[in-house]
Amino acid sequence: MRNAIQRLALLPIVALFLLPTACHRTDGRAEALLNNADSLLTANPDSALRLLEALPATTELTRRESARYALLLAQATDKCEKPLLPCDSLLDVALDYYDDDERERAVALLYKGRLEAEMAQSERTVDFLLGGLEIIKKFPQEIEIRRHLLSSLGNEYYDARLYEKAGKTYKELYECCFTDKDKAIALYSLSQDLLTSNKDSLIALKHKSFEYAKKSKDSAMIAITALNLSFENSEEEIDKSLHYAQLALKWLPNNKERNSYYANYCINS
C-alpha cells in the first residue's frame, strides 16, 4: 500500500518530465530547491526527501533539472531506506540525459541497479552495476560512487550464489574503503565467503571486522559483527560464543530487529 501511494504521489511529477514544456527555462526557484535538497542529503536525507517530494507539479523543469531531480530523489529515497520503485521512470529520464562520459550516468546506473535488485531482476541488476563501474573508471577520484557500485554488485553476486565473483568484488570493495565503518562492512561481507574452507582465515576476518566496527562506534555495526563472531566457536569455547552474543544484544539499536540476536543468545546459553 505504501508503495502504491508513493507511486501515485509521484505521477504528476513523472508526467511533468514528459511534457514538451519541460525543456523551458525556469525562474531559478527549482534550481534553488535542488541545491537545498543536495545540501541536506548527507546529514538529513529525510528532509531532503520531503523537500523533493513537495516540488509543485506546476513547476516547469529543464531537461538538466529533471535529470538532476531524478538523481537526488533516488539518493534521498535510498538513504531513507525506502523502495526505489517510484523512481524508475525518473531514473530513465536521467539515463536518457547523461552520457557515458559523465559521472552522473554512473550514479543513475547505480540506483537503477539497486531498483532492479529490489524487483529480483538479477541479470539486469548486474548489467546496470557493471555499466556504472565501467563509466566510473574514467573518474578515479570518485571513490565513494565506486564503493557503492561494488557493494551492490558484491551483494547481488552473493544473493545469486556466485560466491567466487562475490568474494572478488568484496576484495575490490575493501580497497575502496577509508572509514572504519566502511572497512567493517567490507570485511563482514568477505567473512560470509562460503567458498573459503580455511576456518581460521574466516575467523580472523570476522575479528578484524569487529575491531573496525568498534573503532567506528556504530552500534548497529558492532552488533552485527559481534553476532557474526558468536557463531564461530566450538562447543569447548561456548563462553566465547556467549560473550559475543551478549555484546550483540548490548549494542543492537532499539529500532532494530532483535529476534535473531535473542535466538543466538538463547542457543549459546
XYZ file of N, CA and C in Angstrom:
807
model
N 0.826 -1.198 0.000
C 0.000 0.000 0.000
C 0.863 1.252 0.000
N 1.913 1.264 0.828
C 2.780 2.433 0.878
C 3.414 2.692 -0.475
N 3.875 1.595 -1.159
C 4.492 1.773 -2.478
C 3.499 2.352 -3.469
N 2.232 1.864 -3.388
C 1.214 2.351 -4.313
C 0.959 3.831 -4.095
N 0.886 4.255 -2.841
C 0.669 5.659 -2.529
C 1.820 6.503 -3.044
N 3.069 6.000 -2.850
C 4.238 6.736 -3.322
C 4.200 6.912 -4.834
N 3.807 5.853 -5.538
C 3.759 5.932 -6.997
C 2.730 6.951 -7.452
N 1.544 6.926 -6.798
C 0.503 7.868 -7.153
C 0.937 9.299 -6.878
N 1.639 9.484 -5.762
C 2.085 10.823 -5.396
C 3.085 11.374 -6.393
N 3.849 10.490 -7.030
C 4.892 10.941 -7.947
C 4.433 11.032 -9.393
N 3.219 10.522 -9.677
C 2.751 10.525 -11.059
C 2.709 11.914 -11.681
N 2.225 12.948 -10.955
C 2.245 14.283 -11.582
C 3.637 14.745 -11.950
N 4.626 14.380 -11.134
C 5.999 14.796 -11.397
C 6.544 14.048 -12.610
N 6.249 12.734 -12.693
C 6.688 11.951 -13.844
C 6.095 12.531 -15.117
N 4.789 12.847 -15.058
C 4.126 13.409 -16.235
C 4.748 14.739 -16.623
N 5.134 15.508 -15.616
C 5.758 16.805 -15.871
C 7.031 16.663 -16.694
N 7.831 15.638 -16.362
C 9.086 15.446 -17.086
C 8.861 15.090 -18.550
N 7.692 14.505 -18.839
C 7.439 14.045 -20.195
C 6.791 15.115 -21.062
N 6.395 16.237 -20.453
C 5.770 17.295 -21.222
C 6.797 18.064 -22.052
N 6.423 18.541 -23.220
C 7.348 19.346 -24.033
C 7.807 20.592 -23.313
N 6.953 21.157 -22.437
C 7.338 22.389 -21.749
C 8.471 22.179 -20.774
N 8.832 20.908 -20.517
C 9.889 20.635 -19.541
C 11.246 21.119 -19.998
N 11.369 21.513 -21.244
C 12.659 21.997 -21.721
C 12.760 23.518 -21.612
N 11.692 24.172 -21.127
C 11.729 25.622 -20.988
C 12.603 26.034 -19.822
N 13.047 27.275 -19.830
C 13.821 27.810 -18.718
C 12.916 28.033 -17.513
N 13.425 27.836 -16.310
C 12.680 28.125 -15.096
C 13.138 29.472 -14.557
N 12.463 29.919 -13.487
C 12.804 31.217 -12.915
C 13.867 31.109 -11.830
N 14.480 29.944 -11.679
C 15.543 29.774 -10.705
C 15.101 29.139 -9.405
N 13.780 29.099 -9.156
C 13.301 28.526 -7.894
C 13.553 27.014 -7.825
N 13.381 26.342 -8.948
C 13.625 24.894 -8.967
C 15.097 24.595 -8.700
N 15.967 25.393 -9.314
C 17.410 25.198 -9.108
C 17.770 25.409 -7.642
N 17.165 26.407 -7.017
C 17.425 26.672 -5.601
C 16.936 25.516 -4.727
N 15.778 24.966 -5.075
C 15.250 23.815 -4.317
C 16.166 22.609 -4.448
N 16.642 22.351 -5.663
C 17.534 21.217 -5.885
C 18.844 21.394 -5.125
N 19.364 22.598 -5.122
C 20.597 22.870 -4.377
C 20.387 22.658 -2.882
N 19.243 23.087 -2.385
C 18.925 22.927 -0.965
C 18.825 21.450 -0.612
N 18.121 20.692 -1.452
C 17.978 19.260 -1.206
C 19.332 18.558 -1.242
N 20.170 18.962 -2.184
C 21.512 18.387 -2.307
C 22.314 18.619 -1.032
N 22.192 19.810 -0.454
C 22.953 20.141 0.757
C 22.472 19.353 1.969
N 21.240 18.849 1.921
C 20.663 18.113 3.048
C 20.893 16.605 2.955
N 21.310 16.118 1.783
C 21.341 14.673 1.524
C 22.144 13.881 2.550
N 23.322 14.338 2.868
C 24.209 13.562 3.728
C 23.752 13.561 5.180
N 23.493 14.743 5.721
C 23.191 14.847 7.151
C 21.721 14.648 7.467
N 20.845 14.974 6.525
C 19.410 14.922 6.813
C 18.629 14.469 5.585
N 18.790 13.200 5.191
C 18.114 12.724 3.978
C 16.594 12.760 4.065
N 16.031 12.618 5.276
C 14.570 12.698 5.421
C 14.059 14.059 4.960
N 14.751 15.111 5.388
C 14.349 16.467 4.999
C 14.530 16.679 3.503
N 15.617 16.130 2.955
C 15.848 16.242 1.516
C 14.720 15.568 0.734
N 14.317 14.394 1.195
C 13.253 13.664 0.502
C 11.930 14.424 0.575
N 11.606 14.962 1.747
C 10.354 15.731 1.879
C 10.376 16.954 0.964
N 11.516 17.594 0.881
C 11.646 18.780 0.044
C 11.442 18.433 -1.431
N 12.044 17.344 -1.862
C 11.935 16.933 -3.261
C 10.519 16.487 -3.607
N 9.893 15.766 -2.705
C 8.534 15.274 -2.971
C 7.510 16.405 -2.942
N 7.882 17.525 -2.317
C 6.961 18.662 -2.229
C 7.087 19.615 -3.414
N 7.946 19.290 -4.367
C 8.100 20.157 -5.536
C 6.750 20.301 -6.240
N 6.247 21.507 -6.422
C 4.926 21.692 -7.046
C 4.859 21.083 -8.438
N 3.732 20.443 -8.720
C 3.556 19.797 -10.030
C 3.504 20.815 -11.158
N 3.278 22.072 -10.805
C 3.193 23.123 -11.836
C 4.562 23.672 -12.229
N 5.607 23.225 -11.511
C 6.949 23.731 -11.789
C 7.476 23.152 -13.099
N 7.918 24.027 -13.984
C 8.499 23.582 -15.245
C 10.006 23.418 -15.073
N 10.498 22.238 -15.423
C 11.914 21.934 -15.276
C 12.569 21.782 -16.637
N 13.807 22.204 -16.738
C 14.595 21.930 -17.934
C 14.990 20.457 -17.921
N 15.506 19.957 -19.020
C 15.956 18.559 -19.067
C 17.067 18.332 -18.047
N 17.957 19.295 -17.927
C 19.045 19.156 -16.962
C 18.509 19.100 -15.535
N 17.553 19.971 -15.221
C 16.956 19.966 -13.879
C 16.181 18.682 -13.621
N 15.491 18.171 -14.631
C 14.739 16.923 -14.491
C 15.666 15.752 -14.176
N 16.783 15.705 -14.882
C 17.750 14.632 -14.651
C 18.362 14.738 -13.258
N 18.691 15.961 -12.872
C 19.269 16.148 -11.537
C 18.248 15.812 -10.454
N 17.002 16.208 -10.667
C 15.939 15.878 -9.718
C 15.837 14.359 -9.543
N 15.899 13.630 -10.640
C 15.794 12.173 -10.589
C 16.898 11.564 -9.729
N 18.138 12.041 -9.910
C 19.257 11.507 -9.136
C 19.119 11.846 -7.653
N 18.744 13.088 -7.363
C 18.600 13.492 -5.964
C 17.472 12.722 -5.279
N 16.366 12.526 -5.975
C 15.252 11.786 -5.393
C 15.639 10.332 -5.122
N 16.350 9.713 -6.066
C 16.781 8.326 -5.877
C 17.732 8.212 -4.697
N 18.671 9.145 -4.587
C 19.629 9.118 -3.482
C 18.931 9.311 -2.137
N 18.026 10.279 -2.075
C 17.314 10.534 -0.819
C 16.430 9.350 -0.448
N 15.748 8.773 -1.422
C 14.893 7.611 -1.178
C 15.705 6.442 -0.657
N 16.863 6.204 -1.278
C 17.732 5.103 -0.876
C 18.290 5.324 0.534
N 18.730 6.540 0.825
C 19.274 6.845 2.150
C 18.217 6.700 3.242
N 16.966 6.937 2.894
C 15.867 6.782 3.856
C 15.365 5.343 3.922
N 16.051 4.449 3.203
C 15.743 3.016 3.198
C 14.310 2.741 2.752
N 13.871 3.475 1.735
C 12.548 3.271 1.154
C 12.697 2.642 -0.225
N 11.663 1.952 -0.714
C 11.748 1.317 -2.030
C 12.024 2.324 -3.135
N 12.838 1.921 -4.091
C 13.217 2.795 -5.197
C 12.262 2.714 -6.381
N 11.307 1.817 -6.339
C 10.419 1.614 -7.484
C 9.763 2.896 -7.978
N 9.314 3.809 -7.079
C 8.716 5.050 -7.590
C 9.679 5.906 -8.413
N 10.966 5.624 -8.323
C 11.970 6.413 -9.059
C 12.276 5.830 -10.433
N 11.634 4.746 -10.814
C 12.002 4.019 -12.024
C 11.966 4.908 -13.271
N 10.818 5.517 -13.537
C 10.688 6.354 -14.737
C 11.594 7.574 -14.663
N 11.773 8.104 -13.458
C 12.624 9.276 -13.294
C 14.076 8.946 -13.599
N 14.518 7.766 -13.177
C 15.891 7.363 -13.474
C 16.091 7.166 -14.977
N 15.046 6.742 -15.675
C 15.134 6.641 -17.132
C 15.358 8.015 -17.754
N 14.737 9.044 -17.159
C 14.959 10.420 -17.620
C 16.434 10.783 -17.489
N 17.025 10.424 -16.332
C 18.440 10.732 -16.097
C 19.337 9.966 -17.063
N 19.031 8.688 -17.287
C 19.852 7.881 -18.188
C 19.753 8.385 -19.626
N 18.607 8.946 -19.962
C 18.438 9.496 -21.306
C 19.213 10.800 -21.467
N 19.434 11.498 -20.353
C 20.081 12.812 -20.417
C 21.602 12.715 -20.328
N 22.110 11.905 -19.412
C 23.560 11.866 -19.171
C 24.252 10.900 -20.126
N 25.446 11.296 -20.568
C 26.245 10.491 -21.492
C 27.239 9.615 -20.725
N 27.881 8.704 -21.455
C 28.836 7.777 -20.843
C 30.095 8.463 -20.321
N 30.305 9.706 -20.675
C 31.484 10.415 -20.179
C 31.145 11.328 -18.992
N 29.983 11.112 -18.376
C 29.557 11.917 -17.234
C 29.377 11.031 -16.006
N 29.926 11.466 -14.872
C 29.844 10.692 -13.637
C 28.396 10.484 -13.195
N 27.527 11.429 -13.532
C 26.125 11.330 -13.126
C 25.443 10.104 -13.732
N 25.913 9.680 -14.908
C 25.313 8.480 -15.504
C 25.656 7.252 -14.657
N 26.863 7.215 -14.095
C 27.236 6.105 -13.227
C 26.349 6.071 -11.985
N 26.020 7.250 -11.460
C 25.123 7.327 -10.297
C 23.732 6.816 -10.674
N 23.245 7.226 -11.843
C 21.932 6.757 -12.299
C 21.924 5.239 -12.467
N 23.000 4.680 -12.996
C 23.098 3.230 -13.174
C 23.165 2.512 -11.832
N 23.810 3.129 -10.848
C 23.858 2.550 -9.502
C 22.452 2.357 -8.951
N 21.645 3.417 -8.991
C 20.308 3.331 -8.396
C 19.344 2.533 -9.265
N 19.578 2.538 -10.563
C 18.782 1.674 -11.439
C 19.090 0.207 -11.117
N 20.351 -0.097 -10.854
C 20.725 -1.449 -10.470
C 20.107 -1.848 -9.147
N 20.132 -0.955 -8.166
C 19.527 -1.258 -6.869
C 18.015 -1.449 -6.989
N 17.412 -0.662 -7.869
C 15.970 -0.805 -8.111
C 15.659 -2.184 -8.704
N 16.451 -2.600 -9.676
C 16.245 -3.918 -10.279
C 16.473 -5.038 -9.254
N 17.410 -4.817 -8.323
C 17.645 -5.806 -7.266
C 16.418 -5.935 -6.380
N 15.743 -4.829 -6.104
C 14.517 -4.872 -5.316
C 13.456 -5.723 -5.997
N 13.478 -5.737 -7.330
C 12.486 -6.493 -8.095
C 12.988 -7.894 -8.458
N 14.138 -8.285 -7.858
C 14.710 -9.623 -8.059
C 15.057 -9.883 -9.522
N 15.476 -8.843 -10.232
C 15.923 -8.975 -11.624
C 17.452 -9.015 -11.631
N 18.012 -10.180 -11.335
C 19.439 -10.290 -11.083
C 20.296 -9.912 -12.287
N 19.963 -10.420 -13.465
C 20.783 -10.134 -14.646
C 20.789 -8.649 -14.973
N 19.619 -8.019 -14.891
C 19.542 -6.588 -15.163
C 20.301 -5.790 -14.102
N 20.211 -6.250 -12.863
C 20.940 -5.594 -11.778
C 22.433 -5.576 -12.079
N 22.965 -6.742 -12.410
C 24.397 -6.868 -12.688
C 24.790 -6.015 -13.887
N 23.977 -6.019 -14.928
C 24.283 -5.238 -16.134
C 24.388 -3.741 -15.809
N 23.435 -3.235 -15.043
C 23.456 -1.812 -14.693
C 24.668 -1.474 -13.828
N 24.951 -2.308 -12.850
C 26.071 -2.028 -11.948
C 27.412 -2.119 -12.659
N 27.574 -3.124 -13.528
C 28.811 -3.230 -14.304
C 28.965 -2.031 -15.242
N 27.854 -1.568 -15.785
C 27.903 -0.379 -16.636
C 28.361 0.845 -15.858
N 27.858 0.969 -14.636
C 28.283 2.080 -13.789
C 29.755 2.004 -13.452
N 30.248 0.803 -13.157
C 31.667 0.623 -12.830
C 32.554 0.949 -14.022
N 32.093 0.631 -15.212
C 32.884 0.916 -16.415
C 33.022 2.431 -16.599
N 31.944 3.160 -16.367
C 31.989 4.618 -16.520
C 32.848 5.263 -15.442
N 32.722 4.771 -14.220
C 33.397 5.431 -13.095
C 34.912 5.219 -13.150
N 35.378 4.297 -13.991
C 36.818 4.154 -14.193
C 37.430 5.451 -14.728
N 36.620 6.227 -15.434
C 37.093 7.482 -16.009
C 37.217 8.571 -14.941
N 36.726 8.278 -13.738
C 36.724 9.268 -12.658
C 37.344 8.640 -11.407
N 38.664 8.432 -11.411
C 39.321 7.749 -10.287
C 39.150 8.453 -8.955
N 38.806 9.734 -8.988
C 38.614 10.471 -7.739
C 37.261 10.163 -7.092
N 36.355 9.559 -7.844
C 35.004 9.277 -7.331
C 34.983 7.928 -6.607
N 35.719 7.831 -5.528
C 35.842 6.578 -4.780
C 34.511 6.166 -4.158
N 33.757 7.148 -3.684
C 32.505 6.836 -2.992
C 31.500 6.173 -3.932
N 31.385 6.680 -5.161
C 30.471 6.072 -6.128
C 30.931 4.656 -6.463
N 32.225 4.490 -6.677
C 32.767 3.155 -6.974
C 32.497 2.192 -5.810
N 32.632 2.698 -4.597
C 32.401 1.847 -3.425
C 30.954 1.359 -3.373
N 30.022 2.251 -3.646
C 28.608 1.864 -3.623
C 28.284 0.868 -4.741
N 28.875 1.087 -5.916
C 28.650 0.156 -7.025
C 29.185 -1.235 -6.696
N 30.400 -1.299 -6.137
C 30.994 -2.586 -5.789
C 30.218 -3.280 -4.681
N 29.763 -2.515 -3.701
C 28.998 -3.096 -2.609
C 27.718 -3.739 -3.127
N 26.981 -3.014 -3.965
C 25.736 -3.553 -4.515
C 25.999 -4.753 -5.419
N 27.075 -4.686 -6.213
C 27.403 -5.797 -7.109
C 27.794 -7.040 -6.309
N 28.620 -6.861 -5.282
C 29.003 -7.990 -4.447
C 27.801 -8.641 -3.790
N 26.890 -7.812 -3.288
C 25.688 -8.351 -2.656
C 24.829 -9.129 -3.651
N 24.747 -8.608 -4.876
C 23.940 -9.293 -5.892
C 24.566 -10.628 -6.270
N 25.884 -10.656 -6.437
C 26.567 -11.922 -6.720
C 26.355 -12.917 -5.579
N 26.445 -12.423 -4.351
C 26.280 -13.305 -3.192
C 24.860 -13.887 -3.155
N 23.862 -13.023 -3.367
C 22.477 -13.493 -3.348
C 22.208 -14.494 -4.468
N 22.940 -14.330 -5.582
C 22.788 -15.252 -6.711
C 23.654 -16.511 -6.544
N 24.319 -16.624 -5.398
C 25.189 -17.764 -5.055
C 26.406 -17.861 -5.977
N 26.797 -16.739 -6.522
C 28.032 -16.678 -7.314
C 29.142 -16.236 -6.371
N 29.530 -17.136 -5.468
C 30.369 -16.769 -4.337
C 31.783 -16.354 -4.736
N 32.311 -16.966 -5.790
C 33.657 -16.596 -6.230
C 33.676 -15.146 -6.727
N 32.671 -14.778 -7.528
C 32.570 -13.406 -8.009
C 32.291 -12.452 -6.850
N 31.468 -12.895 -5.914
C 31.159 -12.044 -4.756
C 32.421 -11.761 -3.952
N 33.213 -12.799 -3.691
C 34.441 -12.619 -2.921
C 35.411 -11.677 -3.595
N 35.572 -11.829 -4.903
C 36.474 -10.951 -5.664
C 35.995 -9.506 -5.601
N 34.684 -9.321 -5.707
C 34.119 -7.969 -5.675
C 34.277 -7.340 -4.301
N 34.070 -8.128 -3.241
C 34.226 -7.604 -1.886
C 35.677 -7.221 -1.590
N 36.616 -7.949 -2.183
C 38.025 -7.582 -2.008
C 38.319 -6.239 -2.674
N 37.746 -6.039 -3.867
C 37.892 -4.735 -4.526
C 37.245 -3.645 -3.691
N 36.108 -3.978 -3.089
C 35.398 -3.018 -2.249
C 36.263 -2.578 -1.070
N 36.930 -3.529 -0.441
C 37.762 -3.201 0.722
C 38.859 -2.202 0.357
N 39.384 -2.331 -0.851
C 40.436 -1.406 -1.293
C 39.909 0.020 -1.470
N 38.593 0.175 -1.581
C 37.992 1.500 -1.753
C 37.528 2.110 -0.428
N 37.742 1.397 0.671
C 37.221 1.847 1.960
C 38.273 2.631 2.742
N 37.850 3.728 3.316
C 38.755 4.566 4.104
C 38.267 4.754 5.538
N 36.964 4.739 5.763
C 36.455 4.903 7.122
C 36.405 3.547 7.820
N 36.442 3.575 9.141
C 36.387 2.329 9.913
C 35.081 1.573 9.666
N 33.983 2.301 9.564
C 32.697 1.638 9.333
C 32.674 0.930 7.984
N 33.152 1.607 6.943
C 33.163 1.004 5.611
C 34.064 -0.232 5.575
N 35.197 -0.168 6.265
C 36.086 -1.331 6.324
C 35.414 -2.478 7.064
N 34.697 -2.156 8.126
C 33.985 -3.194 8.878
C 32.951 -3.883 7.998
N 32.231 -3.086 7.199
C 31.206 -3.648 6.316
C 31.836 -4.537 5.249
N 32.919 -4.064 4.643
C 33.571 -4.837 3.583
C 34.117 -6.160 4.117
N 34.750 -6.114 5.284
C 35.313 -7.337 5.860
C 34.217 -8.278 6.351
N 33.144 -7.714 6.861
C 31.992 -8.548 7.244
C 31.466 -9.295 6.018
N 31.343 -8.580 4.901
C 30.872 -9.218 3.667
C 31.835 -10.312 3.225
N 33.132 -10.034 3.303
C 34.126 -11.040 2.923
C 34.059 -12.268 3.822
N 33.724 -12.061 5.081
C 33.688 -13.175 6.026
C 32.507 -14.105 5.787
N 31.607 -13.711 4.886
C 30.485 -14.582 4.532
C 30.817 -15.495 3.352
N 32.060 -15.459 2.903
C 32.507 -16.227 1.737
C 32.352 -17.724 1.988
N 31.386 -18.339 1.303
C 31.098 -19.760 1.526
C 32.063 -20.688 0.792
N 32.959 -20.115 -0.025
C 33.909 -20.961 -0.742
C 35.221 -21.114 0.017
N 35.395 -20.340 1.086
C 36.627 -20.412 1.857
C 36.543 -21.539 2.876
N 37.418 -22.501 2.743
C 37.401 -23.652 3.641
C 38.290 -23.450 4.860
N 39.138 -22.436 4.838
C 40.040 -22.170 5.953
C 39.297 -21.405 7.041
N 38.887 -22.141 8.070
C 38.092 -21.532 9.137
C 38.870 -20.467 9.888
N 40.164 -20.699 10.087
C 40.977 -19.712 10.811
C 40.997 -18.370 10.083
N 41.063 -18.411 8.746
C 41.070 -17.180 7.962
C 39.744 -16.436 8.098
N 38.658 -17.199 8.081
C 37.348 -16.574 8.227
C 37.180 -15.933 9.604
N 37.623 -16.629 10.639
C 37.516 -16.081 11.994
C 38.356 -14.826 12.122
N 39.543 -14.839 11.498
C 40.404 -13.655 11.530
C 39.722 -12.470 10.853
N 39.047 -12.722 9.729
C 38.313 -11.659 9.048
C 37.204 -11.109 9.936
N 36.513 -12.007 10.621
C 35.405 -11.580 11.481
C 35.915 -10.748 12.656
N 37.047 -11.146 13.215
C 37.631 -10.377 14.310
C 38.069 -8.995 13.824
N 38.662 -8.951 12.637
C 39.125 -7.673 12.098
C 37.934 -6.758 11.811
N 36.866 -7.343 11.285
C 35.660 -6.578 11.035
C 35.089 -6.026 12.337
N 35.082 -6.849 13.384
C 34.580 -6.429 14.695
C 35.423 -5.286 15.261
N 36.736 -5.354 15.089
C 37.614 -4.302 15.604
C 37.362 -2.974 14.884
N 37.186 -3.030 13.565
C 36.872 -1.805 12.825
C 35.507 -1.256 13.252
N 34.552 -2.153 13.490
C 33.226 -1.719 13.926
C 33.310 -0.980 15.256
N 34.122 -1.497 16.173
C 34.282 -0.830 17.470
C 34.923 0.555 17.297
N 35.913 0.631 16.413
C 36.551 1.926 16.172
C 35.568 2.932 15.584
N 34.645 2.436 14.766
C 33.672 3.320 14.127
C 32.622 3.825 15.103
N 32.434 3.096 16.202
C 31.437 3.424 17.227
C 30.013 3.382 16.679
N 29.827 2.654 15.585
C 28.494 2.472 15.015
C 27.840 1.280 15.703
N 26.799 1.529 16.488
C 26.238 0.478 17.333
C 25.671 -0.692 16.517
N 25.001 -0.400 15.408
C 24.433 -1.475 14.596
C 25.530 -2.357 14.006
N 26.628 -1.714 13.579
C 27.733 -2.480 13.003
C 28.444 -3.304 14.070
N 28.607 -2.756 15.256
C 29.210 -3.512 16.351
C 28.345 -4.734 16.658
N 27.028 -4.536 16.675
C 26.109 -5.632 16.999
C 26.190 -6.760 15.975
N 26.187 -6.397 14.687
C 26.149 -7.449 13.668
C 27.488 -8.182 13.552
N 28.599 -7.467 13.762
C 29.894 -8.151 13.701
C 30.126 -9.004 14.948
N 29.581 -8.578 16.095
C 29.655 -9.397 17.303
C 28.813 -10.661 17.126
N 27.634 -10.505 16.557
C 26.784 -11.674 16.284
C 27.490 -12.636 15.341
N 28.169 -12.081 14.348
C 28.908 -12.890 13.382
C 29.959 -13.752 14.078
N 30.602 -13.194 15.083
C 31.621 -13.934 15.835
C 31.015 -14.969 16.776
N 29.793 -14.744 17.211
C 29.196 -15.648 18.196
C 28.923 -17.034 17.636
N 28.881 -17.153 16.298
C 28.612 -18.453 15.671
C 29.873 -19.274 15.431
N 31.051 -18.701 15.648
C 32.277 -19.313 15.151
C 33.043 -20.166 16.157
N 32.538 -20.309 17.361
C 33.306 -21.021 18.371
C 32.805 -22.445 18.571
N 33.720 -23.328 18.917
C 33.381 -24.733 19.109
C 32.631 -24.918 20.421
N 32.147 -26.147 20.642
C 31.423 -26.434 21.882
C 32.311 -26.233 23.095
N 33.609 -26.415 22.928
C 34.539 -26.227 24.042
C 34.756 -24.741 24.353
N 34.339 -23.874 23.420
C 34.529 -22.435 23.599
C 33.194 -21.716 23.733
N 32.246 -22.358 24.389
C 30.900 -21.817 24.498
C 30.886 -20.458 25.180
N 31.824 -20.220 26.101
C 31.873 -18.937 26.797
C 32.143 -17.795 25.825
N 32.996 -18.059 24.810
C 33.287 -17.024 23.811
C 32.037 -16.702 22.992
N 31.312 -17.744 22.607
C 30.092 -17.534 21.837
C 29.089 -16.722 22.639
N 28.945 -17.074 23.890
C 28.018 -16.362 24.756
C 28.445 -14.903 24.928
N 29.748 -14.691 25.054
C 30.277 -13.333 25.220
C 29.903 -12.449 24.034
N 30.112 -12.950 22.818
C 29.825 -12.137 21.641
C 28.318 -11.983 21.419
N 27.544 -13.005 21.775
C 26.090 -12.875 21.676
C 25.581 -11.800 22.629
N 26.132 -11.752 23.823
C 25.759 -10.718 24.787
C 26.136 -9.326 24.278
N 27.321 -9.225 23.654
C 27.745 -7.940 23.085
C 26.787 -7.481 21.975
N 26.364 -8.453 21.167
C 25.434 -8.129 20.087
C 24.145 -7.542 20.650
N 23.629 -8.151 21.697
C 22.403 -7.648 22.322
C 22.623 -6.277 22.952
N 23.783 -6.097 23.529
C 24.080 -4.821 24.187
C 24.112 -3.658 23.197
N 24.717 -3.901 22.031
C 24.939 -2.813 21.082
C 23.827 -2.645 20.055
N 22.924 -3.606 19.940
C 21.876 -3.513 18.919
C 20.974 -2.313 19.195
N 20.827 -1.396 18.225
C 19.941 -0.237 18.432
C 18.512 -0.679 18.715
N 17.798 0.120 19.463
C 16.447 -0.242 19.890
C 15.476 -0.413 18.740
N 15.755 0.255 17.602
C 14.822 0.182 16.474
C 15.127 -0.981 15.535
N 16.085 -1.841 15.899
C 16.443 -2.956 15.032
C 15.778 -4.251 15.518
N 15.593 -5.172 14.580
C 15.009 -6.467 14.891
C 15.920 -7.254 15.818
N 15.387 -7.723 16.920
C 16.218 -8.364 17.938
C 16.055 -9.886 17.959
N 15.128 -10.436 17.191
C 14.833 -11.865 17.315
C 16.037 -12.756 17.078
N 16.796 -12.477 15.998
C 17.937 -13.343 15.686
C 19.014 -13.239 16.755
N 19.155 -12.051 17.323
C 20.151 -11.863 18.369
C 19.758 -12.631 19.631
N 18.473 -12.523 20.006
C 17.998 -13.249 21.183
C 18.082 -14.749 20.962
N 17.748 -15.185 19.726
C 17.785 -16.617 19.436
C 19.189 -17.169 19.625
N 20.186 -16.456 19.093
C 21.553 -16.916 19.236
C 22.020 -16.865 20.689
N 21.575 -15.853 21.408
C 21.911 -15.730 22.824
C 21.369 -16.925 23.601
N 20.107 -17.315 23.288
C 19.482 -18.425 23.998
C 20.154 -19.757 23.652
N 20.512 -19.926 22.386
C 21.185 -21.163 21.961
C 22.502 -21.330 22.715
N 23.285 -20.250 22.810
C 24.574 -20.328 23.456
C 24.462 -20.375 24.970
N 23.313 -19.980 25.506
C 23.133 -20.064 26.955
C 22.859 -21.511 27.355
